[in-house]
PDB file of C-alpha atoms and ligand atoms in Angstrom:
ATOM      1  CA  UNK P   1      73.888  58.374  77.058  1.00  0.00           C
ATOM      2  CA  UNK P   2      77.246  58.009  75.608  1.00  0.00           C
ATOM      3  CA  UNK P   3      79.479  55.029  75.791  1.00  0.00           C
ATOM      4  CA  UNK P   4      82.653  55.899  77.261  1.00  0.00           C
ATOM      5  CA  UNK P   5      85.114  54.734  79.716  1.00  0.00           C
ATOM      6  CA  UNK P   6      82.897  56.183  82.938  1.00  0.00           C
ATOM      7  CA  UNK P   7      79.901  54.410  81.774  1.00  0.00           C
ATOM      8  CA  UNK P   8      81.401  50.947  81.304  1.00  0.00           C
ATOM      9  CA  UNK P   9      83.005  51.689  84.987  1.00  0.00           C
ATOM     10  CA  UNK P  10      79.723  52.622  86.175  1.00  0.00           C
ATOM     11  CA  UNK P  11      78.021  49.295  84.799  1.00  0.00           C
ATOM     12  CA  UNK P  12      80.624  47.052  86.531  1.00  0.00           C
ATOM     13  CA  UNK P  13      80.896  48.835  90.113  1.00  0.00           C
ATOM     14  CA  UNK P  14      77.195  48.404  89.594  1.00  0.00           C
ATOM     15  CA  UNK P  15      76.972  45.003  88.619  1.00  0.00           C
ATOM     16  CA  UNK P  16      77.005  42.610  92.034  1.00  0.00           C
ATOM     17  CA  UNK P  17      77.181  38.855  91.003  1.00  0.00           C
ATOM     18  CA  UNK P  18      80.776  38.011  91.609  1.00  0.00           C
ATOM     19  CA  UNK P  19      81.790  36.214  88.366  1.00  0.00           C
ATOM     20  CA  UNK P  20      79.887  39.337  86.058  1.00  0.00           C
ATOM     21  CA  UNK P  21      81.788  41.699  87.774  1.00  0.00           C
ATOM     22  CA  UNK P  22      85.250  39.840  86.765  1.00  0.00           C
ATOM     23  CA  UNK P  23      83.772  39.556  83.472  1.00  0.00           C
ATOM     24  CA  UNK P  24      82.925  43.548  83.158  1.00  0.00           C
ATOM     25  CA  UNK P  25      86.152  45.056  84.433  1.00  0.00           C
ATOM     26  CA  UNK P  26      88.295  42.619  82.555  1.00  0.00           C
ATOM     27  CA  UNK P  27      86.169  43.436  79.037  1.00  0.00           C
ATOM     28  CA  UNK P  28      86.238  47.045  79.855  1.00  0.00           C
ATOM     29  CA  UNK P  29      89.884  47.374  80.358  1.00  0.00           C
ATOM     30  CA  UNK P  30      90.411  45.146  77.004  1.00  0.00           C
ATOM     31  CA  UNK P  31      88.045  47.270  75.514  1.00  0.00           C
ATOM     32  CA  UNK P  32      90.152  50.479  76.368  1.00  0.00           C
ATOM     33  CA  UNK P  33      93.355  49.395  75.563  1.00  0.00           C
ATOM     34  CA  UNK P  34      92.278  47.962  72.240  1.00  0.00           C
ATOM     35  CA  UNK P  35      91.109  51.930  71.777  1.00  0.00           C
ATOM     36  CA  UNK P  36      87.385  50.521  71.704  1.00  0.00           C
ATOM     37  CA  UNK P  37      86.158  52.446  74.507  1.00  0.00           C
ATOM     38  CA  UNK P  38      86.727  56.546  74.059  1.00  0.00           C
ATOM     39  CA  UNK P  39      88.369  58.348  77.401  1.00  0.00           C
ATOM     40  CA  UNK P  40      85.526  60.176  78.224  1.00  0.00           C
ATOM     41  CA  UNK P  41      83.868  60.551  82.031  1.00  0.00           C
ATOM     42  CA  UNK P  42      80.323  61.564  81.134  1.00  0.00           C
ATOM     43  CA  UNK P  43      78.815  59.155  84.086  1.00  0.00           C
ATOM     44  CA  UNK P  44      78.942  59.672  87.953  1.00  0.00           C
ATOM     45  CA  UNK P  45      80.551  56.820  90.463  1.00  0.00           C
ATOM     46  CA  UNK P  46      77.790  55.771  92.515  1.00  0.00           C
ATOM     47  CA  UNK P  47      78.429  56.221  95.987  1.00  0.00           C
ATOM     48  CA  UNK P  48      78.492  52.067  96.557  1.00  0.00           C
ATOM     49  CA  UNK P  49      79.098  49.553  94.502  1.00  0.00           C
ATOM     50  CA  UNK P  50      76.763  46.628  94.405  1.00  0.00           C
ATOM     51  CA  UNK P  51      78.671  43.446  95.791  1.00  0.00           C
ATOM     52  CA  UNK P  52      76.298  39.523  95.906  1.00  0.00           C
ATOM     53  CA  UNK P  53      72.994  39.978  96.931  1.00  0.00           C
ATOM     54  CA  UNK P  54      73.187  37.373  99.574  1.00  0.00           C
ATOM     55  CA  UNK P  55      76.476  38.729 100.910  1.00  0.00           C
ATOM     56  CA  UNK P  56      76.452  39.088 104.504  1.00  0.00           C
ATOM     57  CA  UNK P  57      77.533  42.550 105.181  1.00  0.00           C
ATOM     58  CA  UNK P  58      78.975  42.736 109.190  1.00  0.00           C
ATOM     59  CA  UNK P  59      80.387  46.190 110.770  1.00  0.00           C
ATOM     60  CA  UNK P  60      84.330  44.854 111.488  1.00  0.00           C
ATOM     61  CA  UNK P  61      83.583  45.074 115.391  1.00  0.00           C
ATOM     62  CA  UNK P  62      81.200  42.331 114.581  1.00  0.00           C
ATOM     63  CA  UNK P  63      82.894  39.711 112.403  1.00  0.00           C
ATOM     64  CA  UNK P  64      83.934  36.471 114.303  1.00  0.00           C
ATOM     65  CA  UNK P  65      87.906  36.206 114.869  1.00  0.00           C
ATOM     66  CA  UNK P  66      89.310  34.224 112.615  1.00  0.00           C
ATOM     67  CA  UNK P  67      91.690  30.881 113.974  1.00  0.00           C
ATOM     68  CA  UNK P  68      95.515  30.633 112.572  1.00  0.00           C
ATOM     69  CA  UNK P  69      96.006  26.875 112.626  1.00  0.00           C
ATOM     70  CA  UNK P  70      95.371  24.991 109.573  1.00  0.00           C
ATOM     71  CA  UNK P  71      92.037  23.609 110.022  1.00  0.00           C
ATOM     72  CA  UNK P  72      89.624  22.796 107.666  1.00  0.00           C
ATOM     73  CA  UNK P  73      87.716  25.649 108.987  1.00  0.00           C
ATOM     74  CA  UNK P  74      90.459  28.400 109.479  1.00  0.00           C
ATOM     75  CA  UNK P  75      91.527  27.875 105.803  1.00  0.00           C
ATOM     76  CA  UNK P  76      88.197  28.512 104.320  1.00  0.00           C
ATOM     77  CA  UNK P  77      88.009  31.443 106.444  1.00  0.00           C
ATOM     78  CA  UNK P  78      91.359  32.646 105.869  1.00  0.00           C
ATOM     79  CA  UNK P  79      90.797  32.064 101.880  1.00  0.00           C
ATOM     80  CA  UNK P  80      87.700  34.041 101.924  1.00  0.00           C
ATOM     81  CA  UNK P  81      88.944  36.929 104.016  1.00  0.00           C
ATOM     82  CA  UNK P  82      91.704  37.289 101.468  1.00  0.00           C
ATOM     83  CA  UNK P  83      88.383  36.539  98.154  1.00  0.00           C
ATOM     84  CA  UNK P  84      86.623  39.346  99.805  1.00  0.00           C
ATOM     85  CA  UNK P  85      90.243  41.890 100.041  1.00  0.00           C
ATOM     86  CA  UNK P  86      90.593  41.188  96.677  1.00  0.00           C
ATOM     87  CA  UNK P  87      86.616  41.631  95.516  1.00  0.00           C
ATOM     88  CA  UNK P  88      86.619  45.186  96.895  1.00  0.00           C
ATOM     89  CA  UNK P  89      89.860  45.966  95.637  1.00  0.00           C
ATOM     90  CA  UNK P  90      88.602  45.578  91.974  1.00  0.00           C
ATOM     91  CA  UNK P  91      85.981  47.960  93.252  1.00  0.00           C
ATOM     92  CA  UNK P  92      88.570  50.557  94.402  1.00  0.00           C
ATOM     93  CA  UNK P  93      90.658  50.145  91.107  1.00  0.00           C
ATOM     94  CA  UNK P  94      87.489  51.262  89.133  1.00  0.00           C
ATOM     95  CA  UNK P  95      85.986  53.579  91.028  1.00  0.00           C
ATOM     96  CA  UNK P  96      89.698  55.544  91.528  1.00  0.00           C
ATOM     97  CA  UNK P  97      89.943  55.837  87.551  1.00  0.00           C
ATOM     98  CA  UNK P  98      86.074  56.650  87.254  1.00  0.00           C
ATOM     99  CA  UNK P  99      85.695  59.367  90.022  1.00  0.00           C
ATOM    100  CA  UNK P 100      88.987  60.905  89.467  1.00  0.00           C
ATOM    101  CA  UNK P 101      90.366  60.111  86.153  1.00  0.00           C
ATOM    102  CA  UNK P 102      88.748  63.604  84.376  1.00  0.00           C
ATOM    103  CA  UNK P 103      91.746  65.295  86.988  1.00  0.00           C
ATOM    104  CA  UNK P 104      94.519  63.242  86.064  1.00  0.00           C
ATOM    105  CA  UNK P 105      96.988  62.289  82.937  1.00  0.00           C
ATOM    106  CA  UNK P 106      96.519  58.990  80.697  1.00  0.00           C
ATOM    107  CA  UNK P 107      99.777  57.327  82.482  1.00  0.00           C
ATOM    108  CA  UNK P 108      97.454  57.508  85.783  1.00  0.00           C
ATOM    109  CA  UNK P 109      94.144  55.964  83.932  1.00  0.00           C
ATOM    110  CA  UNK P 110      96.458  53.145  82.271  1.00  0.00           C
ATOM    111  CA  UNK P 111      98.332  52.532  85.726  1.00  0.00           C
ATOM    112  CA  UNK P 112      94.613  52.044  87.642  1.00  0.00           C
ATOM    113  CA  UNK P 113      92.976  50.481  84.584  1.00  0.00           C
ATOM    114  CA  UNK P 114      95.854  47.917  84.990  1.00  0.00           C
ATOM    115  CA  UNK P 115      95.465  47.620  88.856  1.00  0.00           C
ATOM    116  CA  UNK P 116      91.780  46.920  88.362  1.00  0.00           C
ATOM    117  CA  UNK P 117      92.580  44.026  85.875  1.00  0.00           C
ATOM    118  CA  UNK P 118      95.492  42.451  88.265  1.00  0.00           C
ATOM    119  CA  UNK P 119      92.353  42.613  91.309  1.00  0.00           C
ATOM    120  CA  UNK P 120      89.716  40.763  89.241  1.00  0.00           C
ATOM    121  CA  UNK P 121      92.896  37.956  88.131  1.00  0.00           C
ATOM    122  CA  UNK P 122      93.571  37.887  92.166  1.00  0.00           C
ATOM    123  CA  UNK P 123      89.689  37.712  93.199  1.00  0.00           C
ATOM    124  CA  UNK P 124      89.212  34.837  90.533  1.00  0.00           C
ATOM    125  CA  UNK P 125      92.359  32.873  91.408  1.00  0.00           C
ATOM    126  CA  UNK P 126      91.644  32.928  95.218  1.00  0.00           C
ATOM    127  CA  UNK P 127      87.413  32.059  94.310  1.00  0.00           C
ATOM    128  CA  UNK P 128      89.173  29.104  92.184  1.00  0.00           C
ATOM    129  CA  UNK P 129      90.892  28.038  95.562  1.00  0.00           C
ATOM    130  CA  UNK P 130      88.249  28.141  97.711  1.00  0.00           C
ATOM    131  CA  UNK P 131      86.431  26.023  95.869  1.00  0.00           C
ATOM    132  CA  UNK P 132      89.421  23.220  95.760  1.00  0.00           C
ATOM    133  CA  UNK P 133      88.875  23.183  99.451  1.00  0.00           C
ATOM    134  CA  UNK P 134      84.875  23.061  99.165  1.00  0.00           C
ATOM    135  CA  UNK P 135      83.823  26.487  99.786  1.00  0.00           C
ATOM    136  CA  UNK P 136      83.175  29.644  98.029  1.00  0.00           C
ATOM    137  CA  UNK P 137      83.070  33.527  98.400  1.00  0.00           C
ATOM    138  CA  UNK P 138      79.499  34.465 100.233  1.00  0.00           C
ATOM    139  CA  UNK P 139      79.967  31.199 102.376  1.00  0.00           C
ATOM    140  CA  UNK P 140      81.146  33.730 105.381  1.00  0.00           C
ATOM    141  CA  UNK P 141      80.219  37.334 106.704  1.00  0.00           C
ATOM    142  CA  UNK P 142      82.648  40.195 105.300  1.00  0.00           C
ATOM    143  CA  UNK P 143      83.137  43.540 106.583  1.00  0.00           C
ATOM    144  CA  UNK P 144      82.678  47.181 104.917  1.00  0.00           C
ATOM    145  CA  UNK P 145      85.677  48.343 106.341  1.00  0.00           C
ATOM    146  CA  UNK P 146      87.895  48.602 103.324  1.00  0.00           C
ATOM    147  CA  UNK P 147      85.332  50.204 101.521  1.00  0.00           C
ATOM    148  CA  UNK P 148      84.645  52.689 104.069  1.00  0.00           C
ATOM    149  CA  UNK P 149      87.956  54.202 103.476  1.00  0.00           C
ATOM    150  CA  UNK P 150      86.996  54.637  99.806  1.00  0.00           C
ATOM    151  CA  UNK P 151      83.674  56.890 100.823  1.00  0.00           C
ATOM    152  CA  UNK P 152      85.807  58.620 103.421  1.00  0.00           C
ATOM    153  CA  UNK P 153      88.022  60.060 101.091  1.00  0.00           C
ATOM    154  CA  UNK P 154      85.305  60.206  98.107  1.00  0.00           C
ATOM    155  CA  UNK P 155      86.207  64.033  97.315  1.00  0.00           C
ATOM    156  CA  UNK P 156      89.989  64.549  97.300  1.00  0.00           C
ATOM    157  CA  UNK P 157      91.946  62.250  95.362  1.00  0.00           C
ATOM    158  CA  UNK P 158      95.382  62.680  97.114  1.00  0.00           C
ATOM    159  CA  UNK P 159      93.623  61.407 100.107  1.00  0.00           C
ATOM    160  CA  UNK P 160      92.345  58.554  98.216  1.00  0.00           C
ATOM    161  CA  UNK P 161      95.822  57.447  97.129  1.00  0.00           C
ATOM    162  CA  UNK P 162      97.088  58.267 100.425  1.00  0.00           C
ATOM    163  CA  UNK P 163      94.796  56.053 102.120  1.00  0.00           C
ATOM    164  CA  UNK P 164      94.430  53.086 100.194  1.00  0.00           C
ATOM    165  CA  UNK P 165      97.342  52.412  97.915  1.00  0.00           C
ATOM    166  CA  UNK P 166     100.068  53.381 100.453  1.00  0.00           C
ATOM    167  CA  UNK P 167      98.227  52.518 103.518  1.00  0.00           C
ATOM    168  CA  UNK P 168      95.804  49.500 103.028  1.00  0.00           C
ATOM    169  CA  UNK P 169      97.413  47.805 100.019  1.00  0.00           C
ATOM    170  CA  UNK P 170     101.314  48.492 101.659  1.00  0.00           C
ATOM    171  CA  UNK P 171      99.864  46.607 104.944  1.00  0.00           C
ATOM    172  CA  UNK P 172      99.043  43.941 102.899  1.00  0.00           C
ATOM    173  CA  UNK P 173     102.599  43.957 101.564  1.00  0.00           C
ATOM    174  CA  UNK P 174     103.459  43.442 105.160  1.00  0.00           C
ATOM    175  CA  UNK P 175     101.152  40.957 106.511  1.00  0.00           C
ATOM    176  CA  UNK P 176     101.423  38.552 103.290  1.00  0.00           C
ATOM    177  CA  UNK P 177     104.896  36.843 103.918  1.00  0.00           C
ATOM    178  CA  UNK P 178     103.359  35.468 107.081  1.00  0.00           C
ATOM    179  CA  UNK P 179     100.335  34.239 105.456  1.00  0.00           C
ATOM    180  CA  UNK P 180     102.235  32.828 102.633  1.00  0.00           C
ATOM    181  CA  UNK P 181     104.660  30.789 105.046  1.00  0.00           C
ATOM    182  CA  UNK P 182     101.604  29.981 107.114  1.00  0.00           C
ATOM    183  CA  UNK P 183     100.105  28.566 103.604  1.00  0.00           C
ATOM    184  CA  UNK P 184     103.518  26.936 102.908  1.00  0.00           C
ATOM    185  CA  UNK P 185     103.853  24.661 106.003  1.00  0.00           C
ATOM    186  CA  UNK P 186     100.134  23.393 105.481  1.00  0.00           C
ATOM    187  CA  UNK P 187     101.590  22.087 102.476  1.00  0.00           C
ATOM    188  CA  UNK P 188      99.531  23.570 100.019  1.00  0.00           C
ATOM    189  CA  UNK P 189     101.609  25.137  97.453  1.00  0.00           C
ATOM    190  CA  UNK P 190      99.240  26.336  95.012  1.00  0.00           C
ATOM    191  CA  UNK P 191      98.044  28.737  97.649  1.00  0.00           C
ATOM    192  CA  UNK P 192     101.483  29.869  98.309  1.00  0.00           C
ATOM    193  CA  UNK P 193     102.058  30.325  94.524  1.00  0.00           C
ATOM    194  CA  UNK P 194      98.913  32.209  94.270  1.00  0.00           C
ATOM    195  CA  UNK P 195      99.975  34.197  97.433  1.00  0.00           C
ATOM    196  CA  UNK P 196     103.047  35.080  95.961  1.00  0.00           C
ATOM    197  CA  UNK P 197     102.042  36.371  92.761  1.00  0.00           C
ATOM    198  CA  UNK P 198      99.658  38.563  94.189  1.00  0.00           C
ATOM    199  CA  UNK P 199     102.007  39.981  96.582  1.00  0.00           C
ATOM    200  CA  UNK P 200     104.850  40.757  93.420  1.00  0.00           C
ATOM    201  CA  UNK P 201     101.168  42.468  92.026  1.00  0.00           C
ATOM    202  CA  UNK P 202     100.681  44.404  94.701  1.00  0.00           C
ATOM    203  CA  UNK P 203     104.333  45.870  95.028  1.00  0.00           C
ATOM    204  CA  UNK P 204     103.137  47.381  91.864  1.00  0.00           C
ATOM    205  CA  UNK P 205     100.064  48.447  93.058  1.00  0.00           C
ATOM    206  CA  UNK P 206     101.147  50.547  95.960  1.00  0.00           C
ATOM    207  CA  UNK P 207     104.023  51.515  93.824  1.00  0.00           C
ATOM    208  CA  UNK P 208     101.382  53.644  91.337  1.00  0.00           C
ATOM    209  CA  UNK P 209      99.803  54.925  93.923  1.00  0.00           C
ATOM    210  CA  UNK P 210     103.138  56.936  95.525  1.00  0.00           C
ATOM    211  CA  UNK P 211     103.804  58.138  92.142  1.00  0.00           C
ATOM    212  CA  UNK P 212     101.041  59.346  91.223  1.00  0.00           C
ATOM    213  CA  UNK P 213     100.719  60.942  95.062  1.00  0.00           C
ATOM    214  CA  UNK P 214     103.706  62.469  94.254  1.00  0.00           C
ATOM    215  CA  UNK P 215     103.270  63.598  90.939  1.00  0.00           C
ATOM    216  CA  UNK P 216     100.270  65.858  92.487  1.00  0.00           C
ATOM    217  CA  UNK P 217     102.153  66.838  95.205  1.00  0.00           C
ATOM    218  CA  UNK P 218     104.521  68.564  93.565  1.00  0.00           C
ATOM    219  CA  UNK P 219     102.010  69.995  90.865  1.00  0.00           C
ATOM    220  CA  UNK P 220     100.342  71.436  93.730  1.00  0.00           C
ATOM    221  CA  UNK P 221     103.958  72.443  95.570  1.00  0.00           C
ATOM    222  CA  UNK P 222     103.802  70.213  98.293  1.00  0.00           C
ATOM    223  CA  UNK P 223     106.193  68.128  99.668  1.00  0.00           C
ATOM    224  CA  UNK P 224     105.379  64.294  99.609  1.00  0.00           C
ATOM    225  CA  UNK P 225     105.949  63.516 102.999  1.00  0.00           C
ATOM    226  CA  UNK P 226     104.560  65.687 104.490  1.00  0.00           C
ATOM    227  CA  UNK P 227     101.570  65.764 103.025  1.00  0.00           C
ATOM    228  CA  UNK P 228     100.887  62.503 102.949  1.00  0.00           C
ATOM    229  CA  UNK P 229     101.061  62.113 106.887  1.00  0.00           C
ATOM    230  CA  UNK P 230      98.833  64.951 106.900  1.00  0.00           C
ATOM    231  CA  UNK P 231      96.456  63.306 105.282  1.00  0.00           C
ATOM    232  CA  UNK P 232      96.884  59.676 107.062  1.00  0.00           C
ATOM    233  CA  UNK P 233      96.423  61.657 110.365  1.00  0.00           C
ATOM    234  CA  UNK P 234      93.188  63.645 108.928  1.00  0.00           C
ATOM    235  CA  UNK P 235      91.784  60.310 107.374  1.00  0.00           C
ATOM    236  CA  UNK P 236      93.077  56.974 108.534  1.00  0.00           C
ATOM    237  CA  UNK P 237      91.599  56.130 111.605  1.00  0.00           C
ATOM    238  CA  UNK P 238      93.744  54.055 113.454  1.00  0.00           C
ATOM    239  CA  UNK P 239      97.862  53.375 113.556  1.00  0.00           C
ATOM    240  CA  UNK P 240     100.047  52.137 111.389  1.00  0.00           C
ATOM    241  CA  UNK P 241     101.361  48.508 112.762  1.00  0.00           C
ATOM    242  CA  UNK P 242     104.712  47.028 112.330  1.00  0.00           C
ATOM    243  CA  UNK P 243     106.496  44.916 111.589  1.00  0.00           C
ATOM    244  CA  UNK P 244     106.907  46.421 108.551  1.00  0.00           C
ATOM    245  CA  UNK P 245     107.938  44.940 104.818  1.00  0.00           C
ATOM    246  CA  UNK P 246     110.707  47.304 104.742  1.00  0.00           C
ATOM    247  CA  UNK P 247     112.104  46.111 100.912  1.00  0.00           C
ATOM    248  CA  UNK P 248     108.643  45.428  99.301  1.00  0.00           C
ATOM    249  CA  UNK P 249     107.810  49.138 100.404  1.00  0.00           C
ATOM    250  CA  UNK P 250     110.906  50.607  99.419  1.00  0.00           C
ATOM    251  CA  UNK P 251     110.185  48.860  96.085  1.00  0.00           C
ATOM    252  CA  UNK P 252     107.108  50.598  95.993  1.00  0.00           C
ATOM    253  CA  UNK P 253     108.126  53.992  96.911  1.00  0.00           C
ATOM    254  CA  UNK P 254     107.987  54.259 100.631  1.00  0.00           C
ATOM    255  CA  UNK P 255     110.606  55.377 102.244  1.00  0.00           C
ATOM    256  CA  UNK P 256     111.037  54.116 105.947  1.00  0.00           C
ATOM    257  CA  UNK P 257     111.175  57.828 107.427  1.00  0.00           C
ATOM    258  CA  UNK P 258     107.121  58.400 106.158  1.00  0.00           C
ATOM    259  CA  UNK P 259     105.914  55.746 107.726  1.00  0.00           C
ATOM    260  CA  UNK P 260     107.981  54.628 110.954  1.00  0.00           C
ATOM    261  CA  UNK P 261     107.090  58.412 111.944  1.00  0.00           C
ATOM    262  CA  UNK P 262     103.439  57.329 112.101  1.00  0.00           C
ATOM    263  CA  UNK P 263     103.545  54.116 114.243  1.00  0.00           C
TER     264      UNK P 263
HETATM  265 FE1  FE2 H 301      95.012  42.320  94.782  1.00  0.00          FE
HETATM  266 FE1  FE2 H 302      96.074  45.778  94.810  1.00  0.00          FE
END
C-alpha cells in the first residue's frame, strides 16, 4: 500500500492510546506541510476511530450530571468533559480531510489539517491540567454523542460541515465564556488561559468550516442559508440553544439571521 496522506490519517484515527494519537496527527500534519507526505487518498476512513481501550463509553442519556461549584470533584469532571470534547475533535479534524478531502481544493485540506493540529495542542494542554489537579482522561465515563454526529453525516460533506463546525464547535463558542469565568473565580488562571486560547482556536475553527460550506454552496448554486438550515433540520437532532456568542460567531461567519431562525 502506498504512503500518502489517507494512510497516515487512517493509522492515527486508528491508533487509541491517547498520547500516540497526539503524537500521529501532529507528525502527520508536519509531515505534510514539510511536503513529506504526497496528497493522495488511496485508504478508506474507518467507520470509528479507536479511542483508550479502557475508556468507558456511556450513551449521553446515561452519563451522571455533572455539579457547577468548584469542588474538587466538579473540576475533575468538568476538565475531563472538556479532555474528552477535545479528544474527539482531533478525530473529526482527521477524518473530515481523510473521507472528504479527494472532493475538495488544497486551501480546504490545509485549513482541516491545521484544525486537527490546534485539537491535539487543546486535548494535550487540558490532559496536562487534569493531571495538576490529580486526575487524568479515562478517570470518568464519556459519551459517543459528538461522534455520532460524525457517522450521521458520513456521506455528504456539506452536512458534515454543517453539523459540526457551525453547529457543535459554534456552541462551544457560546458556552465557553461561562466556563472560563466559572474557571476564573476558582482562581485558577492557568485553566482560564488555557480556556481562552482554545476558544480564540476555535473562532477559527468554525470560521473554516462556513467557508468552506459556502464555497460548495455556491459551486453547487445554492444559497448558504438556506441550505444550511436544511440540512441542520434533516440532521441535527435537537435545537439550537441560546444565549448565543453573537461576536465570536459573527467572527466566524455566522450571521445572526441563520441561526436565531432555528432556536
Ligand atoms: Fe478544540
Ligand atoms: Fe475545534
Amino acid at each position: 500500500m502506498t504512503v500518502d496522506l489517507s494512510t497516515a490519517i487512517r493509522d492515527a484515527l486508528l491508533t487509541g492510546d491517547k498520547r500516540s494519537k497526539v503524537m500521529r496527527t501532529r507528525k502527520l500534519v508536519r509531515d505534510w506541510r514539510h511536503g513529506n507526505l504526497p496528497t493522495g487518498f488511496s485508504a478508506a476512513m474507518p467507520d470509528r476511530p479507536e479511542w483508550p481501550v479502557d475508556l468507558q463509553v456511556l450513551p449521553p442519556s446515561q452519563m451522571p450530571k455533572r455539579g457547577k461549584g468548584g469542588s474538587q470533584r466538579n473540576r475533575v469532571a468538568l476538565w475531563h468533559s472538556l479532555a474528552h470534547i477535545e479528544f474527539v475533535a482531533i478525530d473529526l479534524a482527521l477524518d473530515i480531510v481523510g473521507r472528504f478531502g479527494a472532493q475538495m481544493d488544497h486551501a480546504f485540506i490545509t485549513d482541516f489539517l491545521d484544525v486537527a493540529a490546534d485539537e491535539a495542542m487543546h486535548f494535550a494542554l487540558i490532559e496536562r491540567h487534569l493531571g495538576t489537579i490529580g486526575a487524568a482522561y479515562g478517570d470518568l465515563p464519556v459519551h459517543e454523542g459528538l461522534w455520532q454526529a460524525a457517522g450521521d453525516t458520513a456521506h455528504n460533506l456539506a452536512a458534515r460541515l454543517a453539523i459540526v463546525p457551525m453547529v457543535l464547535e459554534a456552541r462551544g463558542l457560546d458556552v465557553t465564556p461561562a466556563t472560563l469565568e466559572r474557571v476564573r473565580s476558582q482562581g485558577d488562571g492557568r485553566g482560564a488561559k488555557i480556556l481562552q486560547r482554545i476558544l480564540d482556536d476555535e473562532i477559527r475553527h468554525v470560521a473554516a468550516g462556513s467557508r468552506h460550506f459556502a464555497k460548495i454552496c455556491t459551486k453547487n448554486g445554492q444559497n448558504p442559508q438556506n441550505h444550511w438550515k436544511n440540512l441542520v433540520k434533516t440532521h441535527f437532532r435537537g435545537a439550537l440553544k441560546p444565549p448565543f456568542n453573537d461576536s465570536a460567531r459573527l467572527a466566524a461567519g455566522l450571521s445572526r439571521e441563520s441561526y436565531a431562525a432555528l432556536v
